[in-house]
Amino acid sequence: MTDLKISSKNNKINLSEVAKAAGVSKMTASRVLREEGGYSEKTRVKVMAEVERLGYLPNRIATVFAGDKNTTFVGVSIPDLGNEVFTHVLEGIDRKLVSFNHQTVLGMTQHALAEEETWIETVLSWKPAGLILTGRAHTPKAVQLLQSANVPLVEIWDLNSSPIDMCVGLNHFDSGYDMGRFLLSKGYTRFGYVGTSHDAANAATSRLNGYAKAIEDGGGKLSKQLCLNDIPGFYPGFYGTEQLLSSDPDVEVIFFQNDNMAVGAVHFCQAQHISIPGDIGIAGWGELPIASVLPYRLTTVQVNHLRIGQLAAENLLLKISGDQATPVSDVGFRLVTGETV
Amino acid sequence: MTDLKISSKNNKINLSEVAKAAGVSKMTASRVLREEGGYSEKTRVKVMAEVERLGYLPNRIATVFAGDKNTTFVGVSIPDLGNEVFTHVLEGIDRKLVSFNHQTVLGMTQHALAEEETWIETVLSWKPAGLILTGRAHTPKAVQLLQSANVPLVEIWDLNSSPIDMCVGLNHFDSGYDMGRFLLSKGYTRFGYVGTSHDAANAATSRLNGYAKAIEDGGGKLSKQLCLNDIPGFYPGFYGTEQLLSSDPDVEVIFFQNDNMAVGAVHFCQAQHISIPGDIGIAGWGELPIASVLPYRLTTVQVNHLRIGQLAAENLLLKISGDQATPVSDVGFRLVTGETV
DNA sequence: TTGAAAGCGGTACCAA
DNA sequence: TTGGTACCGCTTTCAA
């Protein structure tokens, strides 16, 4: 009566065991477990009782295999967990996925396209329900893998008018351009930029390019731009500012890759008794949590990171279930004029 | 010659197709792909050429199924991505796992044991190679599932002398106790605490308990403790301080759940012209990145979050590959005396 | 060095 | 409402 192990070597209970114990066929037990209908209430009760008693855990690998289906995994690649903006995006994604019974398989690509390619190949071999990739740049082989895998895919972060499948993000170039134009309107003429290193296809580079273009269009001068080999965090903002100002003391305003770097800059200036915005203007990007406790409103660009994640997951789930999904979603941005320029 | 689709309906190429194209049996192709040996170089070249030409992607679901093995997935549950300490831990875990060809399946439990239980059941049904869970508290059913699944498991964050399987973390109670004792030694007598809401089994609660015990042992008074219903970030630190001080203005020093909250407090004090540590002492926990740019050294507890993740993953991988692993690893902590008390 | 056959744990499809 | 059978794509086992 209480013999838990019945036959298989490693005492794992499978459907056959449950069916046998309940005195029905494998198929009937299968139907009950999938709540497919087509069985009597008496049968259902019998089967479920055995499931409970034996502690049966379905083997989803077998289910996927048998049905030639996909798993409920969604591969999500982000460049870096140390960069706060991406953790917010990831949170938005995972929350949404979980509420629709899907699971996030994490991929940290470390900003390297080659890493991404390897990861894509691995994840695809596990038959994921879908993929969410950060960034629009991929290796040719990765693109080919994605296309032939024919799995729902959302490229997030930077907007892309012709995505491989779908795309959710914002126009980073424009956000940089708007910031540049705004700073010009405040009367600045010598501009600086501090970010972290990245390849040319990067969204932060698009922001820098937009910023540079606005400055050029407005007759200003982008006199110094710095790309540190670091994550875009508080301390890199601190020492990046030091570096930039020591190599070009005439810069009047600095645009940072994100708010955390800008806050690092604010602290550097405080330590050096450089007044903001009197001596120098500071602008961030992304409206990160730290901005909420500063004594003055940081000039920045507000972006709804969580929303990007949610929308990406939503569209992906629509496509997974065979519904119509939006190919390109622009979540937009909003310039926060602030008090630091 | 160039007919890519050979037989199966959705033009997915499988091992049989490759084998047929290469003029060998399925088994030989299988051996080549697994680099198992027992085939001629000529055969190897033939098979690999077809793999390349047909763009064959192995179906790992089938592999796992056939071999009655586990996947290379490792389920990693953390309470919350909005809490910076856990993103660092997660980063440490994923980096290590990836370098050993394993993938992280994320589980955000939102600090709810019931969520964790559901997630554990789901993840186990996918036959993971192992599991890493944050926290030592689980529902009885979760514990039973974990035990009968017999999958390598590491419980991280809080130390647990008798873990279900393995455990990596630090003694949170002690870290709180040490902080309390240190603050007593600085002459404080009326103590406060600000954290976020959580169940009794939480590590932050252990820190609070240690803190309270030290204060009691030293004859001080924990006059006010606040548990906000929020994430432990900058802004909750800001308004939590406001709340605490308005309800008990006599508090002399406040211990926060983490550095980000403490920094929020610092900003509140600055805004209110409350001098630190003259009017009030501030202590954080965790040594988070923001601390590196403050104008003075924050009194805090240094914890190597990344290391916890790495160690957890290392031990898990050891056990997965059948090697000896350390059951309990204490990564320790270090009190940073700082200048804010 | 190679291949044929069985089977992993489910589901689809048919028949009863 | 139920059960039998074939089969998903690969690996294990054994024979050649």
Coordinates of C-alpha atoms in Angstrom, one line a residue, chain B residues 79 83-89 134 156-159 168-180 182-183 192-196 198 202-211 232-234 237 254-266 281-292 294 297-306 308 330-338 340-341:
Chain B
P79 CA 13.5 37.3 -4.2
N83 CA 17.1 44.7 -4.9
E84 CA 20.6 45.4 -6.0
V85 CA 22.3 42.9 -3.7
F86 CA 20.6 40.0 -5.4
T87 CA 21.6 41.1 -8.9
H88 CA 25.2 41.0 -7.8
V89 CA 24.7 37.5 -6.5
T134 CA 17.9 32.3 -2.0
I156 CA 22.4 30.8 -0.5
W157 CA 22.4 34.0 1.5
D158 CA 21.7 33.1 5.0
L159 CA 23.9 30.4 6.6
V168 CA 26.7 29.3 0.9
G169 CA 26.3 32.6 2.7
L170 CA 27.1 34.4 5.8
N171 CA 25.7 34.8 9.3
H172 CA 23.3 37.7 9.0
F173 CA 22.5 37.7 12.7
D174 CA 26.1 38.1 13.6
S175 CA 26.6 40.9 11.1
G176 CA 23.7 42.8 12.7
Y177 CA 25.1 41.9 16.2
D178 CA 28.5 43.3 15.3
M179 CA 27.0 46.4 13.9
G180 CA 25.0 46.9 17.1
F182 CA 30.1 48.8 17.3
L183 CA 27.4 51.5 17.5
G192 CA 16.6 52.9 15.2
Y193 CA 16.2 50.5 12.3
V194 CA 14.7 50.9 8.9
G195 CA 14.1 48.1 6.5
T196 CA 11.5 46.7 4.2
H198 CA 9.5 40.6 4.9
N202 CA 14.2 36.6 6.2
A203 CA 18.0 37.3 6.3
A204 CA 17.4 41.0 6.9
T205 CA 15.2 40.1 9.9
S206 CA 18.1 38.1 11.2
R207 CA 20.3 41.2 10.9
L208 CA 17.7 43.2 12.8
N209 CA 17.5 40.5 15.4
G210 CA 21.2 40.5 15.9
Y211 CA 21.2 44.2 16.1
P232 CA 15.1 48.4 -0.1
G233 CA 16.2 51.2 -2.4
F234 CA 17.2 54.9 -2.3
G237 CA 15.6 55.0 2.7
I254 CA 19.8 54.3 12.4
F255 CA 20.8 51.0 10.9
F256 CA 19.4 50.4 7.4
Q257 CA 18.6 47.2 5.6
N258 CA 21.2 48.1 3.0
D259 CA 23.5 50.8 1.7
N260 CA 21.0 52.1 -0.8
M261 CA 18.5 52.8 1.9
A262 CA 21.3 54.4 4.0
V263 CA 22.2 56.7 1.1
G264 CA 18.6 57.7 0.8
A265 CA 18.8 58.6 4.5
V266 CA 21.9 60.6 3.9
G281 CA 24.4 58.4 12.9
I282 CA 23.7 56.4 9.7
A283 CA 24.8 52.8 9.1
G284 CA 24.1 50.7 6.0
W285 CA 24.7 47.1 5.0
G286 CA 26.2 45.4 2.0
E287 CA 28.7 47.9 0.6
L288 CA 26.9 48.7 -2.6
P289 CA 28.4 50.7 -5.5
I290 CA 26.9 54.0 -4.5
A291 CA 29.0 54.0 -1.4
S292 CA 32.1 54.5 -3.5
L294 CA 30.0 59.4 -1.2
R297 CA 33.0 56.6 4.0
L298 CA 29.7 55.1 4.9
T299 CA 29.5 52.9 8.0
T300 CA 28.4 49.6 6.7
V301 CA 29.0 45.9 6.5
Q302 CA 31.1 44.7 3.6
V303 CA 29.8 41.5 1.9
N304 CA 31.2 39.9 -1.3
H305 CA 27.9 39.3 -3.1
L306 CA 29.5 38.2 -6.3
I308 CA 28.5 34.2 -2.8
D330 CA 30.7 30.9 5.0
V331 CA 31.9 33.8 3.0
G332 CA 31.9 36.1 6.0
F333 CA 31.6 39.8 6.3
R334 CA 33.6 42.8 7.4
L335 CA 32.5 45.7 9.4
V336 CA 33.4 49.0 7.8
T337 CA 33.6 51.6 10.5
G338 CA 33.2 54.6 8.2
T340 CA 28.7 58.3 9.3
V341 CA 28.4 57.3 12.9

